[in-house]
PDB file of C-alpha atoms in Angstrom:
ATOM      1  CA  MET P   1       4.481-106.871 132.480  1.00 46.00           C
ATOM      2  CA  ASP P   2       5.324-108.196 129.014  1.00 54.00           C
ATOM      3  CA  LYS P   3       8.683-110.001 129.162  1.00 52.00           C
ATOM      4  CA  GLY P   4      10.012-108.206 126.098  1.00 52.00           C
ATOM      5  CA  LEU P   5       9.018-104.864 127.570  1.00 52.00           C
ATOM      6  CA  SER P   6      10.581-105.673 130.933  1.00 54.00           C
ATOM      7  CA  VAL P   7      14.026-106.397 129.491  1.00 52.00           C
ATOM      8  CA  ARG P   8      13.907-103.196 127.457  1.00 55.00           C
ATOM      9  CA  VAL P   9      13.025-101.281 130.613  1.00 53.00           C
ATOM     10  CA  PHE P  10      15.966-103.002 132.333  1.00 53.00           C
ATOM     11  CA  LEU P  11      18.365-101.880 129.614  1.00 55.00           C
ATOM     12  CA  ALA P  12      16.981 -98.348 129.609  1.00 56.00           C
ATOM     13  CA  ALA P  13      17.439 -98.173 133.378  1.00 53.00           C
ATOM     14  CA  LEU P  14      21.018 -99.413 133.137  1.00 54.00           C
ATOM     15  CA  LEU P  15      21.839 -96.841 130.476  1.00 54.00           C
ATOM     16  CA  ALA P  16      20.250 -94.062 132.515  1.00 55.00           C
ATOM     17  CA  ILE P  17      22.247 -95.066 135.591  1.00 53.00           C
ATOM     18  CA  GLY P  18      25.412 -95.336 133.507  1.00 50.00           C
ATOM     19  CA  MET P  19      25.152 -91.672 132.545  1.00 52.00           C
ATOM     20  CA  PHE P  20      25.808 -90.694 136.163  1.00 51.00           C
ATOM     21  CA  LEU P  21      28.342 -93.328 137.149  1.00 54.00           C
ATOM     22  CA  PRO P  22      32.030 -92.415 137.344  1.00 55.00           C
ATOM     23  CA  ALA P  23      34.421 -94.563 135.377  1.00 52.00           C
ATOM     24  CA  ALA P  24      35.184 -97.638 137.445  1.00 52.00           C
ATOM     25  CA  ASP P  25      38.039-100.085 137.406  1.00 60.00           C
ATOM     26  CA  GLN P  26      37.082-102.760 134.911  1.00 64.00           C
ATOM     27  CA  THR P  27      37.486-106.413 135.767  1.00 72.00           C
ATOM     28  CA  PRO P  28      38.621-108.635 132.893  1.00 84.00           C
ATOM     29  CA  LEU P  29      35.648-109.932 130.923  1.00 93.00           C
ATOM     30  CA  PRO P  30      35.152-113.677 130.569  1.00 96.00           C
ATOM     31  CA  GLU P  31      36.092-114.695 127.044  1.00 97.00           C
ATOM     32  CA  ARG P  32      32.543-115.223 125.750  1.00 97.00           C
ATOM     33  CA  TYR P  33      31.454-111.742 126.834  1.00 98.00           C
ATOM     34  CA  LYS P  34      34.645-110.225 125.466  1.00 98.00           C
ATOM     35  CA  LYS P  35      33.920-111.850 122.089  1.00 98.00           C
ATOM     36  CA  TRP P  36      30.331-110.650 122.181  1.00 98.00           C
ATOM     37  CA  LEU P  37      31.347-107.059 122.886  1.00 98.00           C
ATOM     38  CA  GLU P  38      34.460-106.770 120.718  1.00 97.00           C
ATOM     39  CA  GLU P  39      33.407-108.937 117.789  1.00 98.00           C
ATOM     40  CA  ASP P  40      29.732-109.864 117.611  1.00 98.00           C
ATOM     41  CA  VAL P  41      28.225-106.434 118.276  1.00 98.00           C
ATOM     42  CA  VAL P  42      31.215-104.138 117.814  1.00 98.00           C
ATOM     43  CA  TYR P  43      29.418-102.283 114.983  1.00 98.00           C
ATOM     44  CA  LEU P  44      26.104-102.068 116.857  1.00 97.00           C
ATOM     45  CA  THR P  45      26.839-100.884 120.384  1.00 97.00           C
ATOM     46  CA  THR P  46      26.674 -97.242 121.333  1.00 96.00           C
ATOM     47  CA  PRO P  47      29.473 -95.783 123.479  1.00 96.00           C
ATOM     48  CA  MET P  48      27.070 -95.628 126.424  1.00 95.00           C
ATOM     49  CA  GLU P  49      26.024 -99.274 126.008  1.00 96.00           C
ATOM     50  CA  LYS P  50      29.652-100.335 125.947  1.00 96.00           C
ATOM     51  CA  GLN P  51      30.458 -98.257 129.028  1.00 95.00           C
ATOM     52  CA  VAL P  52      27.553 -99.735 130.988  1.00 95.00           C
ATOM     53  CA  PHE P  53      28.340-103.295 129.926  1.00 96.00           C
ATOM     54  CA  LEU P  54      31.938-102.955 131.086  1.00 96.00           C
ATOM     55  CA  GLN P  55      30.752-101.787 134.500  1.00 94.00           C
ATOM     56  CA  LEU P  56      28.606-104.877 135.126  1.00 95.00           C
ATOM     57  CA  GLU P  57      29.993-107.112 137.848  1.00 93.00           C
ATOM     58  CA  SER P  58      28.356-110.515 137.390  1.00 95.00           C
ATOM     59  CA  ASP P  59      27.613-112.911 134.563  1.00 96.00           C
ATOM     60  CA  ARG P  60      23.922-112.749 135.444  1.00 96.00           C
ATOM     61  CA  GLU P  61      23.925-108.985 134.907  1.00 96.00           C
ATOM     62  CA  ARG P  62      25.770-109.452 131.623  1.00 97.00           C
ATOM     63  CA  ASP P  63      23.298-112.091 130.435  1.00 97.00           C
ATOM     64  CA  LEU P  64      20.388-109.806 131.277  1.00 96.00           C
ATOM     65  CA  PHE P  65      22.095-106.971 129.420  1.00 97.00           C
ATOM     66  CA  VAL P  66      22.702-109.099 126.312  1.00 98.00           C
ATOM     67  CA  ASN P  67      19.094-110.263 126.320  1.00 96.00           C
ATOM     68  CA  ALA P  68      17.819-106.703 126.706  1.00 96.00           C
ATOM     69  CA  PHE P  69      20.230-105.478 124.026  1.00 97.00           C
ATOM     70  CA  TRP P  70      18.690-107.787 121.429  1.00 97.00           C
ATOM     71  CA  LYS P  71      15.121-107.277 122.642  1.00 95.00           C
ATOM     72  CA  GLN P  72      15.479-103.540 122.207  1.00 94.00           C
ATOM     73  CA  ARG P  73      16.371-104.097 118.547  1.00 95.00           C
ATOM     74  CA  ASP P  74      13.747-106.769 117.822  1.00 94.00           C
ATOM     75  CA  PRO P  75      11.556-105.390 115.001  1.00 91.00           C
ATOM     76  CA  ILE P  76       8.692-107.873 115.539  1.00 90.00           C
ATOM     77  CA  THR P  77       8.249-108.637 119.216  1.00 86.00           C
ATOM     78  CA  LEU P  78       5.270-110.957 118.650  1.00 87.00           C
ATOM     79  CA  THR P  79       7.414-113.682 117.072  1.00 87.00           C
ATOM     80  CA  ASP P  80       9.495-116.207 118.996  1.00 87.00           C
ATOM     81  CA  HIS P  81      12.732-115.295 117.263  1.00 90.00           C
ATOM     82  CA  ASN P  82      14.527-111.999 116.773  1.00 96.00           C
ATOM     83  CA  GLU P  83      14.715-111.181 113.070  1.00 96.00           C
ATOM     84  CA  PHE P  84      17.276-108.430 113.606  1.00 97.00           C
ATOM     85  CA  LYS P  85      19.587-110.707 115.574  1.00 97.00           C
ATOM     86  CA  ASP P  86      19.219-113.530 113.039  1.00 97.00           C
ATOM     87  CA  GLU P  87      20.055-111.195 110.160  1.00 98.00           C
ATOM     88  CA  HIS P  88      23.005-109.704 112.028  1.00 98.00           C
ATOM     89  CA  TYR P  89      24.650-113.080 112.613  1.00 98.00           C
ATOM     90  CA  ARG P  90      23.901-114.106 109.032  1.00 98.00           C
ATOM     91  CA  ARG P  91      25.818-111.034 107.860  1.00 98.00           C
ATOM     92  CA  ILE P  92      28.763-111.868 110.117  1.00 98.00           C
ATOM     93  CA  GLU P  93      28.882-115.414 108.753  1.00 98.00           C
ATOM     94  CA  TYR P  94      28.746-114.156 105.169  1.00 98.00           C
ATOM     95  CA  ALA P  95      31.431-111.523 105.798  1.00 98.00           C
ATOM     96  CA  ASN P  96      33.783-114.077 107.330  1.00 97.00           C
ATOM     97  CA  LYS P  97      33.337-116.481 104.424  1.00 96.00           C
ATOM     98  CA  GLN P  98      33.341-113.958 101.606  1.00 95.00           C
ATOM     99  CA  PHE P  99      35.806-111.295 102.701  1.00 96.00           C
ATOM    100  CA  GLY P 100      38.195-113.281 104.873  1.00 91.00           C
ATOM    101  CA  ARG P 101      39.267-115.844 102.289  1.00 88.00           C
ATOM    102  CA  LEU P 102      42.182-113.904 100.826  1.00 82.00           C
ATOM    103  CA  SER P 103      42.707-111.517 103.728  1.00 87.00           C
ATOM    104  CA  SER P 104      45.059-111.524 106.678  1.00 90.00           C
ATOM    105  CA  LEU P 105      42.085-110.366 108.754  1.00 94.00           C
ATOM    106  CA  PRO P 106      38.889-112.215 109.626  1.00 97.00           C
ATOM    107  CA  GLY P 107      36.171-111.100 107.240  1.00 97.00           C
ATOM    108  CA  TRP P 108      34.226-109.122 109.837  1.00 98.00           C
ATOM    109  CA  LYS P 109      37.276-106.903 110.451  1.00 98.00           C
ATOM    110  CA  THR P 110      37.805-105.929 106.814  1.00 98.00           C
ATOM    111  CA  ASP P 111      36.353-102.710 105.436  1.00 98.00           C
ATOM    112  CA  ARG P 112      33.951-104.599 103.196  1.00 98.00           C
ATOM    113  CA  GLY P 113      32.917-106.809 106.096  1.00 98.00           C
ATOM    114  CA  ARG P 114      32.292-103.815 108.347  1.00 98.00           C
ATOM    115  CA  ILE P 115      30.082-102.110 105.779  1.00 98.00           C
ATOM    116  CA  TYR P 116      28.249-105.324 104.900  1.00 98.00           C
ATOM    117  CA  ILE P 117      27.501-106.083 108.554  1.00 98.00           C
ATOM    118  CA  SER P 118      26.545-102.490 109.381  1.00 96.00           C
ATOM    119  CA  ILE P 119      24.142-101.669 106.543  1.00 96.00           C
ATOM    120  CA  GLY P 120      23.590-104.933 104.725  1.00 97.00           C
ATOM    121  CA  PRO P 121      24.210-106.201 101.195  1.00 97.00           C
ATOM    122  CA  PRO P 122      24.220-103.718  98.315  1.00 98.00           C
ATOM    123  CA  LEU P 123      21.608-103.831  95.594  1.00 97.00           C
ATOM    124  CA  THR P 124      24.312-104.373  92.971  1.00 96.00           C
ATOM    125  CA  ILE P 125      28.111-104.489  92.814  1.00 96.00           C
ATOM    126  CA  ASN P 126      30.201-103.199  89.914  1.00 94.00           C
ATOM    127  CA  ARG P 127      33.683-104.692  89.756  1.00 93.00           C
ATOM    128  CA  TYR P 128      36.551-103.195  87.776  1.00 90.00           C
ATOM    129  CA  GLU P 129      39.528-105.521  87.597  1.00 88.00           C
ATOM    130  CA  GLY P 130      42.217-106.156  85.028  1.00 82.00           C
ATOM    131  CA  PHE P 131      42.399-102.583  83.752  1.00 80.00           C
ATOM    132  CA  SER P 132      45.773-100.973  83.209  1.00 74.00           C
ATOM    133  CA  SER P 133      44.469 -97.491  83.949  1.00 78.00           C
ATOM    134  CA  ILE P 134      43.002 -98.137  87.408  1.00 86.00           C
ATOM    135  CA  TYR P 135      43.650-100.367  90.374  1.00 90.00           C
ATOM    136  CA  PRO P 136      40.987-102.998  91.162  1.00 92.00           C
ATOM    137  CA  VAL P 137      37.800-101.269  92.311  1.00 94.00           C
ATOM    138  CA  GLU P 138      34.433-102.411  93.661  1.00 96.00           C
ATOM    139  CA  VAL P 139      31.451-100.066  93.658  1.00 95.00           C
ATOM    140  CA  TRP P 140      28.584-101.066  95.952  1.00 97.00           C
ATOM    141  CA  ASN P 141      25.291 -99.507  94.906  1.00 97.00           C
ATOM    142  CA  TYR P 142      22.597 -99.020  97.538  1.00 97.00           C
ATOM    143  CA  GLN P 143      18.990 -97.983  97.051  1.00 95.00           C
ATOM    144  CA  GLY P 144      15.915 -97.639  99.250  1.00 91.00           C
ATOM    145  CA  MET P 145      17.828 -96.840 102.453  1.00 90.00           C
ATOM    146  CA  ALA P 146      15.982 -93.648 103.427  1.00 88.00           C
ATOM    147  CA  GLU P 147      14.006 -95.403 106.171  1.00 82.00           C
ATOM    148  CA  TYR P 148      17.308 -96.070 107.957  1.00 84.00           C
ATOM    149  CA  GLY P 149      18.313 -92.414 107.942  1.00 89.00           C
ATOM    150  CA  LEU P 150      20.610 -92.817 104.923  1.00 91.00           C
ATOM    151  CA  PRO P 151      20.346 -91.283 101.452  1.00 94.00           C
ATOM    152  CA  ASP P 152      17.841 -93.152  99.320  1.00 93.00           C
ATOM    153  CA  MET P 153      20.559 -93.915  96.762  1.00 95.00           C
ATOM    154  CA  PHE P 154      24.314 -93.896  97.304  1.00 95.00           C
ATOM    155  CA  ARG P 155      27.539 -95.683  96.369  1.00 95.00           C
ATOM    156  CA  ILE P 156      30.370 -97.026  98.474  1.00 96.00           C
ATOM    157  CA  VAL P 157      33.716 -97.569  96.761  1.00 95.00           C
ATOM    158  CA  PHE P 158      36.450-100.007  97.763  1.00 96.00           C
ATOM    159  CA  TYR P 159      39.819-100.346  96.068  1.00 95.00           C
ATOM    160  CA  ARG P 160      43.050-102.277  96.386  1.00 93.00           C
ATOM    161  CA  LYS P 161      45.837 -99.871  97.269  1.00 90.00           C
ATOM    162  CA  PHE P 162      48.630-100.072  94.725  1.00 86.00           C
ATOM    163  CA  GLY P 163      46.795-102.988  93.137  1.00 86.00           C
ATOM    164  CA  SER P 164      47.314-105.536  95.921  1.00 86.00           C
ATOM    165  CA  GLY P 165      46.153-106.497  99.387  1.00 89.00           C
ATOM    166  CA  ASP P 166      42.665-106.192 100.834  1.00 93.00           C
ATOM    167  CA  TYR P 167      40.004-103.976  99.359  1.00 96.00           C
ATOM    168  CA  VAL P 168      39.814-100.871 101.536  1.00 96.00           C
ATOM    169  CA  LEU P 169      37.211 -98.147 101.792  1.00 97.00           C
ATOM    170  CA  TYR P 170      37.834 -95.289  99.366  1.00 95.00           C
ATOM    171  CA  SER P 171      37.470 -91.731 100.642  1.00 92.00           C
ATOM    172  CA  PRO P 172      37.333 -88.984  97.990  1.00 88.00           C
ATOM    173  CA  SER P 173      38.637 -86.429 100.497  1.00 87.00           C
ATOM    174  CA  MET P 174      41.328 -88.552 102.191  1.00 90.00           C
ATOM    175  CA  ASP P 175      42.497 -90.726  99.292  1.00 88.00           C
ATOM    176  CA  GLY P 176      41.668 -88.621  96.260  1.00 84.00           C
ATOM    177  CA  PRO P 177      41.179 -89.876  92.710  1.00 84.00           C
ATOM    178  CA  ARG P 178      44.893 -90.316  92.091  1.00 83.00           C
ATOM    179  CA  SER P 179      44.975 -93.253  94.506  1.00 87.00           C
ATOM    180  CA  LEU P 180      42.833 -95.195  92.017  1.00 87.00           C
ATOM    181  CA  ILE P 181      45.156 -94.678  89.070  1.00 83.00           C
ATOM    182  CA  GLY P 182      47.254 -97.623  87.954  1.00 72.00           C
ATOM    183  CA  SER P 183      51.026 -97.381  87.742  1.00 64.00           C
ATOM    184  CA  SER P 184      50.905 -97.607  83.953  1.00 56.00           C
ATOM    185  CA  LEU P 185      49.474 -94.086  83.742  1.00 51.00           C
ATOM    186  CA  SER P 186      51.289 -90.882  84.533  1.00 52.00           C
ATOM    187  CA  ILE P 187      49.791 -88.810  87.339  1.00 52.00           C
ATOM    188  CA  SER P 188      48.085 -86.014  85.441  1.00 55.00           C
ATOM    189  CA  VAL P 189      44.682 -84.484  84.920  1.00 53.00           C
ATOM    190  CA  ASP P 190      44.335 -86.584  81.770  1.00 60.00           C
ATOM    191  CA  ALA P 191      45.170 -89.713  83.759  1.00 56.00           C
ATOM    192  CA  GLU P 192      42.562 -88.869  86.386  1.00 58.00           C
ATOM    193  CA  THR P 193      39.961 -88.310  83.682  1.00 62.00           C
ATOM    194  CA  ALA P 194      40.907 -91.614  82.053  1.00 61.00           C
ATOM    195  CA  ALA P 195      40.512 -93.425  85.362  1.00 60.00           C
ATOM    196  CA  TYR P 196      37.135 -91.835  85.962  1.00 61.00           C
ATOM    197  CA  ASN P 197      35.952 -92.676  82.475  1.00 64.00           C
ATOM    198  CA  GLU P 198      37.117 -96.259  82.888  1.00 59.00           C
ATOM    199  CA  ILE P 199      34.681 -96.676  85.768  1.00 61.00           C
ATOM    200  CA  TYR P 200      31.759 -94.371  85.059  1.00 60.00           C
ATOM    201  CA  GLY P 201      32.221 -92.897  81.623  1.00 54.00           C
ATOM    202  CA  ASN P 202      31.779 -89.219  82.403  1.00 39.00           C
ATOM    203  CA  ASP P 203      30.355 -89.860  85.888  1.00 47.00           C
ATOM    204  CA  PRO P 204      33.219 -89.418  88.402  1.00 44.00           C
ATOM    205  CA  ILE P 205      33.341 -91.128  91.783  1.00 46.00           C
TER     206      ILE P 205
END
């Protein structure tokens, strides 16, 4: 049997078994496996994969699982290296360098780091800083993502709450447009319109 196929079969079997296993007492993970699960692949693992991994009892089983985990996601199995894995760790390295510099969190834990690692770099970024009418805002523009089950074109907005601290993910429903408005403007419909126009003209977030 092809080696790549065999490890994928191994992982599939583990996941199938895990569906029928009761929750077991978990032994503390060795540090390197804890880092792998809670940092390296925290945005990749499914709940079932995590459950199965935590039930493994030996380092050999864990190593086989990790190998199968990456093999299952390898887009080109005929090559010697795993392009998906290489790209994933490149994104983590970039996120830590780029988004952790001025943050109290490591870059991979920030909202921008999480999005960057999960779906990759945006096509373009629009930055709005130094405006009196709005707090600092970044708009990440994505395009050509339909093959990944996402809209072909979409935007993700980050902003600095009250004008300071880390950039955090903006939610139109949870945060609302008023959270983007700088303290120099009164909270009114006119102020919201001014904030919108500052970013998109007449195209609201």
